[in-house]
mmCIF file of C-alpha atoms and ligand atoms in Angstrom:
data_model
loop_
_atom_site.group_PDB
_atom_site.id
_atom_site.type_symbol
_atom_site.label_atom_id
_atom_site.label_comp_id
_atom_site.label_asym_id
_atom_site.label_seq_id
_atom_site.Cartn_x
_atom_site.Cartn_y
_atom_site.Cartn_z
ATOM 1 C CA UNK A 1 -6.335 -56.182 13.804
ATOM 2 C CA UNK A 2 -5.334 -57.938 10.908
ATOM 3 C CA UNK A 3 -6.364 -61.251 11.161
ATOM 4 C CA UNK A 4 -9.074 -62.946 12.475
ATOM 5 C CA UNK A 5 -7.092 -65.039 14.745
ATOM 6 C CA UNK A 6 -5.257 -61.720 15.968
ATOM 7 C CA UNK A 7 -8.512 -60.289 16.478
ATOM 8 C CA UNK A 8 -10.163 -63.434 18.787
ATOM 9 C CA UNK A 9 -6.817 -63.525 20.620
ATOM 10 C CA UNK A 10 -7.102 -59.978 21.519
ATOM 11 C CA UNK A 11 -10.852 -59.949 22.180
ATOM 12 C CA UNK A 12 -10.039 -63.433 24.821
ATOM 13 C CA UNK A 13 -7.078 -61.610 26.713
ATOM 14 C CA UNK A 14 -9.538 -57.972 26.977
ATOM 15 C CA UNK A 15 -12.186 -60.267 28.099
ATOM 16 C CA UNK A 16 -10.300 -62.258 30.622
ATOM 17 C CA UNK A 17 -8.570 -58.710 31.845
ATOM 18 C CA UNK A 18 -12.354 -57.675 32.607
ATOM 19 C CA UNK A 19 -13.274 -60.671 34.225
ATOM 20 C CA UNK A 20 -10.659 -60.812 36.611
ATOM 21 C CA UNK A 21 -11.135 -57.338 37.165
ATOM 22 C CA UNK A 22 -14.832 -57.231 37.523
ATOM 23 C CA UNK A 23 -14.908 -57.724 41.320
ATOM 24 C CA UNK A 24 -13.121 -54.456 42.598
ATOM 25 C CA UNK A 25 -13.006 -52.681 38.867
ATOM 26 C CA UNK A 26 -14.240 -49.017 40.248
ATOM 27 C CA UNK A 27 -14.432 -49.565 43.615
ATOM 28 C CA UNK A 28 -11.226 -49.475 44.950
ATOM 29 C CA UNK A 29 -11.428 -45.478 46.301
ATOM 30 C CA UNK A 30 -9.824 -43.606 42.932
ATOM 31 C CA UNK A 31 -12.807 -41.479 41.650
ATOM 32 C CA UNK A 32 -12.501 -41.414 37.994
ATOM 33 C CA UNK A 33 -15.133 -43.742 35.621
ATOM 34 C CA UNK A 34 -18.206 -42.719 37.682
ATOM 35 C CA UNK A 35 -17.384 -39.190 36.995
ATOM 36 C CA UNK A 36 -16.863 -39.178 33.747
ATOM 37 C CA UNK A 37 -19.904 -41.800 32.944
ATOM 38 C CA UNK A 38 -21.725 -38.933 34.652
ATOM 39 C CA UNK A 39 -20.746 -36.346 32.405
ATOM 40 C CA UNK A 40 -20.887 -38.686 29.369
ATOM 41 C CA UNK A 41 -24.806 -38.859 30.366
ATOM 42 C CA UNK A 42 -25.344 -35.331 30.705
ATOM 43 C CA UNK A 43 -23.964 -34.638 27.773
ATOM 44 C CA UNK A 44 -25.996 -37.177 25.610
ATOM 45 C CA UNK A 45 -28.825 -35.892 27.653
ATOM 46 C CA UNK A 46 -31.289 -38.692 27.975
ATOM 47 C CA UNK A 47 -34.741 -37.992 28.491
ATOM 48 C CA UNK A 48 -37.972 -40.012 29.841
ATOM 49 C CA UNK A 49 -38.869 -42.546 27.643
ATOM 50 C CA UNK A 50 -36.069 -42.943 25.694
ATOM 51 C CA UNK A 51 -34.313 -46.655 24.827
ATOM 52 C CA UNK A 52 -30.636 -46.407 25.985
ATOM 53 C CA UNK A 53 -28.482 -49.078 24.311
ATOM 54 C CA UNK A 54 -24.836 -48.843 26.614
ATOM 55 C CA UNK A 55 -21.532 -50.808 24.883
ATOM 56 C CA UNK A 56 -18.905 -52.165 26.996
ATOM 57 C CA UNK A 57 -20.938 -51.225 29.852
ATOM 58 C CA UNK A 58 -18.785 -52.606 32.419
ATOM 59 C CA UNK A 59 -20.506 -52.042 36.094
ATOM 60 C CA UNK A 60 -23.049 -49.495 34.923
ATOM 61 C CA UNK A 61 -21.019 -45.746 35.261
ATOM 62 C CA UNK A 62 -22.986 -44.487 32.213
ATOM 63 C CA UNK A 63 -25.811 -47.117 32.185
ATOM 64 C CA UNK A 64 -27.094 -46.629 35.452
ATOM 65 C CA UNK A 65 -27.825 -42.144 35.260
ATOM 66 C CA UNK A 66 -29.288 -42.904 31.837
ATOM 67 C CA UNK A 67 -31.647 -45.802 33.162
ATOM 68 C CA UNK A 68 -33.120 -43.295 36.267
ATOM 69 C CA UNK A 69 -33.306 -40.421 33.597
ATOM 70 C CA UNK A 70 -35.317 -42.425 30.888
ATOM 71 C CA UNK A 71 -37.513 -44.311 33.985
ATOM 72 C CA UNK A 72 -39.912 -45.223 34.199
ATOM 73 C CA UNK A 73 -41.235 -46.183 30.516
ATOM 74 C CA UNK A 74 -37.293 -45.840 29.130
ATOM 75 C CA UNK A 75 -35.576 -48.619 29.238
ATOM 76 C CA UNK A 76 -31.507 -49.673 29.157
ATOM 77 C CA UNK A 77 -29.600 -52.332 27.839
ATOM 78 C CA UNK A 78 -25.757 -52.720 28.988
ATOM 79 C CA UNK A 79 -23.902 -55.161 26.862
ATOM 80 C CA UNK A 80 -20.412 -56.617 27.531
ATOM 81 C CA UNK A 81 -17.865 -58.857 26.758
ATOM 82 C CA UNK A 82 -17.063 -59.613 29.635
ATOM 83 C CA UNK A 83 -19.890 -61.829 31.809
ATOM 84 C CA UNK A 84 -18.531 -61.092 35.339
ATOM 85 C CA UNK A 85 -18.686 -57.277 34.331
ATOM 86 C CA UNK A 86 -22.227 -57.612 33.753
ATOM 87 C CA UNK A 87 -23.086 -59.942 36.394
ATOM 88 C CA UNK A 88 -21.556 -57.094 38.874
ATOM 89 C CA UNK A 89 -23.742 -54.635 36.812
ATOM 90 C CA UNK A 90 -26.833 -56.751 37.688
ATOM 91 C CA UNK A 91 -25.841 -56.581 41.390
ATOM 92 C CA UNK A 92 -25.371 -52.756 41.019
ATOM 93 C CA UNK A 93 -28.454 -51.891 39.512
ATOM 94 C CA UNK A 94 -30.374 -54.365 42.312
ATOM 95 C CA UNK A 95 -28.351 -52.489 45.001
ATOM 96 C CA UNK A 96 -29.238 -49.049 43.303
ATOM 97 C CA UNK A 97 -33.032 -50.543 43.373
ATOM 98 C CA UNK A 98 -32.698 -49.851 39.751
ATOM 99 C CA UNK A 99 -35.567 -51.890 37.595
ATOM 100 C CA UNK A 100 -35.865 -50.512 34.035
ATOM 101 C CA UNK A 101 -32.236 -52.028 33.235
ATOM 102 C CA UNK A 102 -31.558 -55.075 30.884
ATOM 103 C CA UNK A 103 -28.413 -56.616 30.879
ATOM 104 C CA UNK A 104 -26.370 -58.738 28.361
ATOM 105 C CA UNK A 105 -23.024 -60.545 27.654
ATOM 106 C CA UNK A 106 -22.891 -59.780 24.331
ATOM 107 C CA UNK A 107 -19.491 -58.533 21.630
ATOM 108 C CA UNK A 108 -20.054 -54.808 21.378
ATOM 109 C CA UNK A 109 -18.288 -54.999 17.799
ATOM 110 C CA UNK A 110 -21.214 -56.856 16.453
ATOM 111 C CA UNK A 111 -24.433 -56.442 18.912
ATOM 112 C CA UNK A 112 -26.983 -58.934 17.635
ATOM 113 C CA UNK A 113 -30.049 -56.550 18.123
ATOM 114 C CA UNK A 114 -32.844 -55.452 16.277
ATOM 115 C CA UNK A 115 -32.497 -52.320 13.875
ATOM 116 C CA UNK A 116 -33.783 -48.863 14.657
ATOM 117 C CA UNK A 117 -34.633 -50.169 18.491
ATOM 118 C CA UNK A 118 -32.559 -47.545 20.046
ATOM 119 C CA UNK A 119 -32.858 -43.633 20.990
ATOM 120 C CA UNK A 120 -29.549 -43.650 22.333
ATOM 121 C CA UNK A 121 -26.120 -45.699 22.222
ATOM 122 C CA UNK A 122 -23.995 -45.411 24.623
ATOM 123 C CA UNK A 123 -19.584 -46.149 25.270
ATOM 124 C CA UNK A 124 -17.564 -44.923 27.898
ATOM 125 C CA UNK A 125 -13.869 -45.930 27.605
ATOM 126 C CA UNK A 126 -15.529 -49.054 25.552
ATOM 127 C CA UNK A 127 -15.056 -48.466 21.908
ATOM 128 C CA UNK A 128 -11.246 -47.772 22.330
ATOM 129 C CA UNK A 129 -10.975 -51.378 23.097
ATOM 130 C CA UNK A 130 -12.896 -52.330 19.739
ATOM 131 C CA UNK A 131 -10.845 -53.980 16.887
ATOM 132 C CA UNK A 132 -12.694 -52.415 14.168
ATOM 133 C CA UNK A 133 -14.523 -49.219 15.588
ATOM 134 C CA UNK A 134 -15.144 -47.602 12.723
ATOM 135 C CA UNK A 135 -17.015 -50.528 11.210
ATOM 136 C CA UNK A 136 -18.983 -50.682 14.305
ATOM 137 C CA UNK A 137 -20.350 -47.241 13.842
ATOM 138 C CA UNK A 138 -21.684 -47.854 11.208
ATOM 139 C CA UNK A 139 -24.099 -51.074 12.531
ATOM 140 C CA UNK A 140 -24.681 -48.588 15.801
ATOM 141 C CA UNK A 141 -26.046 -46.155 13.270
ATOM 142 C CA UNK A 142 -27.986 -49.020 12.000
ATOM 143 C CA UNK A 143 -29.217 -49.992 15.387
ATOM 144 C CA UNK A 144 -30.568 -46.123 16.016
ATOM 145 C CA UNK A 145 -34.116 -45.358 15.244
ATOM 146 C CA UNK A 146 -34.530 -41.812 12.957
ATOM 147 C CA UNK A 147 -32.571 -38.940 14.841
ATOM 148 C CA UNK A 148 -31.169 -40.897 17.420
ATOM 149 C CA UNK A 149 -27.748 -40.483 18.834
ATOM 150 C CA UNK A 150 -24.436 -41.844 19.776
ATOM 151 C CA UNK A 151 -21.933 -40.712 22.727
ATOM 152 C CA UNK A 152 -19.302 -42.051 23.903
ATOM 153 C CA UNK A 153 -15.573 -41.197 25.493
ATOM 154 C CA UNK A 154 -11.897 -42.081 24.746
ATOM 155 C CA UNK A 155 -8.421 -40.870 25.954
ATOM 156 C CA UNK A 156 -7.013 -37.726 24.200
ATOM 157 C CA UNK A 157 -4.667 -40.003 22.273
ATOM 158 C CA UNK A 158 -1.166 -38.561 21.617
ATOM 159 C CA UNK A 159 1.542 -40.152 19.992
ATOM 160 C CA UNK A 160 4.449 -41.284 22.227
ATOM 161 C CA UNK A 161 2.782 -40.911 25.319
ATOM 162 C CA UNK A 162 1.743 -44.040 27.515
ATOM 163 C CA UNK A 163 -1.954 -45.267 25.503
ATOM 164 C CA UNK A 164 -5.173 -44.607 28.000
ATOM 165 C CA UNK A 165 -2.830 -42.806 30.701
ATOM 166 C CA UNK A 166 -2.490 -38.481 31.102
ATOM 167 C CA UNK A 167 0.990 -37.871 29.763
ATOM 168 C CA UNK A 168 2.304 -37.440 33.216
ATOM 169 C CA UNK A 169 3.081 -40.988 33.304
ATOM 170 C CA UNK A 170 4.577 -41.390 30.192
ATOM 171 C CA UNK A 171 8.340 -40.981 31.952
ATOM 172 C CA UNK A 172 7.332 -43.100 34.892
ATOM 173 C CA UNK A 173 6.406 -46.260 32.311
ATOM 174 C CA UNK A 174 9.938 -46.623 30.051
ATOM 175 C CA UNK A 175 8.702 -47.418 26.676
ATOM 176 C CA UNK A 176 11.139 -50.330 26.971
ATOM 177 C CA UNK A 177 8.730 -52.242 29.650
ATOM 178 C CA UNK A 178 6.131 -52.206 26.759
ATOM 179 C CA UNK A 179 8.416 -55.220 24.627
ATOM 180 C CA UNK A 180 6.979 -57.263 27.792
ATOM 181 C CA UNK A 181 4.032 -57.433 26.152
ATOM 182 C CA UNK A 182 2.916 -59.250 23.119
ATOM 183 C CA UNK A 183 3.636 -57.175 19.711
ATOM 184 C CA UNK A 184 -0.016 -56.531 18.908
ATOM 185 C CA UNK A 185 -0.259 -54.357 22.244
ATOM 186 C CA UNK A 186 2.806 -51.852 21.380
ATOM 187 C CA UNK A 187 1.997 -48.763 22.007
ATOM 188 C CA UNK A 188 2.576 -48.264 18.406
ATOM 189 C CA UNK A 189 0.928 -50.719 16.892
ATOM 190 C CA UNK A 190 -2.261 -50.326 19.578
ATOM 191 C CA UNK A 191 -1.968 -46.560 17.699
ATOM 192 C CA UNK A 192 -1.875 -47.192 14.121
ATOM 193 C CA UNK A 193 -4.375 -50.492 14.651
ATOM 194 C CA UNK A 194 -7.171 -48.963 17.230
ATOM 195 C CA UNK A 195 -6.763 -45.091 17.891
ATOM 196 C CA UNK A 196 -5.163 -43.397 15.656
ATOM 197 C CA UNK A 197 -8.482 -42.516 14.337
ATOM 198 C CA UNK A 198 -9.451 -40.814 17.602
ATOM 199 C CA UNK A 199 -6.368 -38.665 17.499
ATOM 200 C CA UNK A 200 -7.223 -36.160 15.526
ATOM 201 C CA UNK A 201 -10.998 -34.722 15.503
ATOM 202 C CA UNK A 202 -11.023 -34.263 11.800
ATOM 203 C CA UNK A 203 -10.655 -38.005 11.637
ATOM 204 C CA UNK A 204 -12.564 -38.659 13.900
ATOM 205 C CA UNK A 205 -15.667 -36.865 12.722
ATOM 206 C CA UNK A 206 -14.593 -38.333 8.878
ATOM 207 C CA UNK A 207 -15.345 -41.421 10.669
ATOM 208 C CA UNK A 208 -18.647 -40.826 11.864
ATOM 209 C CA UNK A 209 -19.883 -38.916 9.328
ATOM 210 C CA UNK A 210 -18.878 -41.796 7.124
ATOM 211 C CA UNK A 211 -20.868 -44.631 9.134
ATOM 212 C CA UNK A 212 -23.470 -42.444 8.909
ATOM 213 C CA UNK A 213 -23.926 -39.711 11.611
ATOM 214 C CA UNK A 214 -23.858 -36.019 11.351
ATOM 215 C CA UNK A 215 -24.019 -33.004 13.800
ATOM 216 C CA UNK A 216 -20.492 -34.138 15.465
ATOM 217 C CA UNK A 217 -19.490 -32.416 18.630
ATOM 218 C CA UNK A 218 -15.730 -32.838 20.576
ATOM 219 C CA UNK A 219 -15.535 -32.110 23.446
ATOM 220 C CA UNK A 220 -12.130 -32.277 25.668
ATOM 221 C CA UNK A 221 -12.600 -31.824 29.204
ATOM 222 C CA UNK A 222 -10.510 -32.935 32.715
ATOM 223 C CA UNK A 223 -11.846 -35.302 34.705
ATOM 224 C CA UNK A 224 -9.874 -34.889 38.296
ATOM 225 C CA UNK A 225 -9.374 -38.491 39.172
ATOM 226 C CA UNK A 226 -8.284 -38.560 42.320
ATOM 227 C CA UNK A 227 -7.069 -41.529 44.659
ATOM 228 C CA UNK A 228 -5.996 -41.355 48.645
ATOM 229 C CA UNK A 229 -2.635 -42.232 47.910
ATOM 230 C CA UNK A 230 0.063 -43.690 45.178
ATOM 231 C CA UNK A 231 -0.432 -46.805 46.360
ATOM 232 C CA UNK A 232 -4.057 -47.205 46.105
ATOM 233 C CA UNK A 233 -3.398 -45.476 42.876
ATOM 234 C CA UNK A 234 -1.485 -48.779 41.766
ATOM 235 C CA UNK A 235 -3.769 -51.021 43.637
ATOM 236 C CA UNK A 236 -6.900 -49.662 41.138
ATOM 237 C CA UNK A 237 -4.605 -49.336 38.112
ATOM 238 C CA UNK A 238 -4.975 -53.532 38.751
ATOM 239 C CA UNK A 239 -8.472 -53.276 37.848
ATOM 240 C CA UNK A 240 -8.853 -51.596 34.711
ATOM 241 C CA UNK A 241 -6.656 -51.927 31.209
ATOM 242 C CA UNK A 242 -3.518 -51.229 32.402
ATOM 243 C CA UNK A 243 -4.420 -54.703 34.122
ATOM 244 C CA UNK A 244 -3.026 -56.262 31.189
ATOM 245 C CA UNK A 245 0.659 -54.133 31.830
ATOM 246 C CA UNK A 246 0.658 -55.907 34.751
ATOM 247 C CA UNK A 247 -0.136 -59.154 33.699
ATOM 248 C CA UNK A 248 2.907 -59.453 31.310
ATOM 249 C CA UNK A 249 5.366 -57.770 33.531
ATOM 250 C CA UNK A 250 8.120 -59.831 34.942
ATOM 251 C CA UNK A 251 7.729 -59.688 38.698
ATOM 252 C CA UNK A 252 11.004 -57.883 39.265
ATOM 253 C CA UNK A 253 10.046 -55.240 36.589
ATOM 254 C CA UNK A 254 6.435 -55.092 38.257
ATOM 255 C CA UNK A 255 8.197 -54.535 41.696
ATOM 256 C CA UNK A 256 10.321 -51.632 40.253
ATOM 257 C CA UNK A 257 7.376 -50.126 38.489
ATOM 258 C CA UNK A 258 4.804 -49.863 41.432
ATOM 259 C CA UNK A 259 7.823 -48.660 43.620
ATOM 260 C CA UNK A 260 8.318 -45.795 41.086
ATOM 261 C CA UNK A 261 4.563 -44.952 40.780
ATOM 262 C CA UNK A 262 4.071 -45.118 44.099
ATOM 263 C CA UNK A 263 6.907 -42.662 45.001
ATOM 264 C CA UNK A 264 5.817 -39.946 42.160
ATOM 265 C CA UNK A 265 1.990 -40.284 42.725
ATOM 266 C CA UNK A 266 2.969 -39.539 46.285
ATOM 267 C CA UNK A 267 5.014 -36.577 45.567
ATOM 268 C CA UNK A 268 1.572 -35.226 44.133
ATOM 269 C CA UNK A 269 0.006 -35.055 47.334
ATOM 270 C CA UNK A 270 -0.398 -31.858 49.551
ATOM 271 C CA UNK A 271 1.885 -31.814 52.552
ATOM 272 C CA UNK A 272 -1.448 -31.930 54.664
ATOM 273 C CA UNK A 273 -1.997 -35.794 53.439
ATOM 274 C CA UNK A 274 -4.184 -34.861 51.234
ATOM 275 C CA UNK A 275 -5.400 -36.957 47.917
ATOM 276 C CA UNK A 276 -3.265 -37.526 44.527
ATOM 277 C CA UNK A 277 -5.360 -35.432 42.253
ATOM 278 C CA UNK A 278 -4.584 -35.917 38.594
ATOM 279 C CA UNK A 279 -5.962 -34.270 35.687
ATOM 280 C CA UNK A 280 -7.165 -36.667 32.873
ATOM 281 C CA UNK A 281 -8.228 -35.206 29.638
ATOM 282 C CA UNK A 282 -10.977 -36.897 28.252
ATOM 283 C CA UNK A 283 -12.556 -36.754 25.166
ATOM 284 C CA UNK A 284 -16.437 -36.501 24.841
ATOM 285 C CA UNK A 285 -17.537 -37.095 21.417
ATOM 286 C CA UNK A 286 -21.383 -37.221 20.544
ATOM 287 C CA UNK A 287 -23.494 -37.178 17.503
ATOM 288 C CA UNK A 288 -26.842 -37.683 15.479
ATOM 289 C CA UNK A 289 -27.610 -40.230 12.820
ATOM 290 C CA UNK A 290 -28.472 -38.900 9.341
ATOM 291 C CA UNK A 291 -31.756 -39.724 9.107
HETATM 292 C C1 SAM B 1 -12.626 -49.368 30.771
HETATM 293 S S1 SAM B 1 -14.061 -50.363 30.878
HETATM 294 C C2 SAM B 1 -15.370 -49.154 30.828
HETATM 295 C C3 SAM B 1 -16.637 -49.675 31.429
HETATM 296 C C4 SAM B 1 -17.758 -48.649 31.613
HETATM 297 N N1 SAM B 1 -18.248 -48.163 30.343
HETATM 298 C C5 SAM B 1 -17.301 -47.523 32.509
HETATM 299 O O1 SAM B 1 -17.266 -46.385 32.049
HETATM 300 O O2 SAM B 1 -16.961 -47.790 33.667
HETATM 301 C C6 SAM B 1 -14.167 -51.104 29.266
HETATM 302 C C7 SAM B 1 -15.296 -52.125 29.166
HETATM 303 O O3 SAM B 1 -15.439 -52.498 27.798
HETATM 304 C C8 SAM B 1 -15.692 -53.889 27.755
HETATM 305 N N2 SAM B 1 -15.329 -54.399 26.428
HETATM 306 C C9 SAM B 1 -14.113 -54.495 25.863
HETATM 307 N N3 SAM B 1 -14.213 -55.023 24.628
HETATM 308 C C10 SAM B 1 -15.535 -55.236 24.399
HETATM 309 C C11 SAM B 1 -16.277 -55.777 23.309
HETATM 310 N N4 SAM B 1 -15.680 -56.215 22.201
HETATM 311 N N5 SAM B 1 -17.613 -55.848 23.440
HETATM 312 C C12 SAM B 1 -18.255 -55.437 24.574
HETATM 313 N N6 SAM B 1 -17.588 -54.960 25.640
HETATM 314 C C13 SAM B 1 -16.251 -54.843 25.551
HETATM 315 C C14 SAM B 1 -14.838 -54.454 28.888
HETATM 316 O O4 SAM B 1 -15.232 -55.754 29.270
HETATM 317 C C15 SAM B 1 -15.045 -53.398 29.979
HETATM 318 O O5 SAM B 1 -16.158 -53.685 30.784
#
């Protein structure tokens, strides 16, 4: 972002996406953060005792497994931007009769915490959304006590394919619908501004090692996220980023666009009724802080 204007406008309309989201975000039936929060956590492997720090935590997919695996002396903090998301998270943990979790609205790109007071920081799907990432590695670095670690996920970015979505639906979502949406969230511009750092892994391990991390490890995996059917496909796709497609889309174009979705998500099902299953390459990226 180049501005600081640009930057507060963009961190007001994620935050406001998030909010209005927070109430069904993940829980409308299409299996797909909770997996791969899971995975993020078993990768980064936290152990008993350990201080979890969890950015952009949303509802608690990766802050959650790592609370009951560092319980009960560990403790978790999951901050967010947006405060619905962590007032949900509260609920979550309560209804998960989880206790060693600490929860704060707080901007991930600048966490106001003390230095070295973390074994572990955490970001699934969260960082991608950060104006500056790279800068904020390095203060995560910061925020790591000696040997501690950083994991976190993003889409396998490719140019020209739909941002955060498995290429399959780059044909389904014309580029053209994109100039609905303000020029700062181009696909292009989203690229060269926020991810094209996470496109290739020789960048992206520049840019750790560079805010001050070493041992990098990328991994791409699938995650099958699967949903009972194209339209509650579309009805979830309402509740996480491509919220904000839908906010800028003229109704008619909206119309048209679920219609289409619908119909190809649909043609992905078995003949026996069975689920869309769709294959989402995600990238797990972890590391260790030099010191
Ligand atoms: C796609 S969700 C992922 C949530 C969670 N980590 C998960 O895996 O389900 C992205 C989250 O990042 C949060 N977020 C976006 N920008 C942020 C920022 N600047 N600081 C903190 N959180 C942010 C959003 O509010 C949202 O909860």
């Amino acid at each position: 972002m180049e501005t600081a204007t640009a930057t507060d406008t963009y961190k007001t309309k994620v935050t406001a996406a998030f909010n209005g989201a927070a109430a069904t975000y993940d829980r409308l039936g299409v299996e797909f953060f909770t997996p791969m929060g899971s995975r993020l956590v078993e990768l980064a492997a936290p152990g008993p005792g350990e201080r979890v720090l969890d950015i952009g935590c949303g509802l608690g997919a990766t802050l959650l497994p790592a609370a009951q695996l560092v319980a009960p002396a560990g403790t978790a903090l999951g901050i967010d931007i947006a405060d619905a998301m962590i007032e949900e998270a509260g609920r979550e943990a309560e209804r998960q009769g989880i206790t060693n979790v600490e929860l704060r609205v707080m901007d991930g790109e600048h966490p106001e915490l003390p230095a070295r007071s973390f074994d572990l920081a955490l970001g699934s799907y969260s960082v991608i959304f950060l104006p500056d990432a790279r800068a904020a590695l390095a203060r995560y670095a910061d925020l790591l006590a000696d040997g501690g670690r950083i994991a976190f996920t993003s889409p396998v970015f490719t140019r020209d394919t739909f941002p955060f979505l498995p290429p399959l639906f780059t044909p389904l979502i014309p580029f053209e619908l994109l100039q609905h949406l303000p020029e700062a969230w181009h696909p292009e511009q989203l690229h060269r501004q926020l991810h094209s750092w996470l496109e290739d892994p020789r960048d992206l391990t520049a840019a750790l090692e560079k805010a001050g991390f070493t041992d990098v490890e990328i991994t791409d995996e699938p995650v099958l996220m699967t949903a009972e059917s194209g339209e509650a496909w579309v009805d979830w796709s309402h509740t996480q980023g491509m919220r904000l497609l839908w906010q800028h889309l003229p109704q008619d174009e909206a119309a048209a666009l679920r219609e289409r979705l619908i119909t190809a998500l649909d043609a992905l099902r078995a003949a026996d009724g069975g689920p869309v299953v769709i294959e989402v390459p995600v990238r797990y990226v972890t590391a260790t802080v030099a010191r």
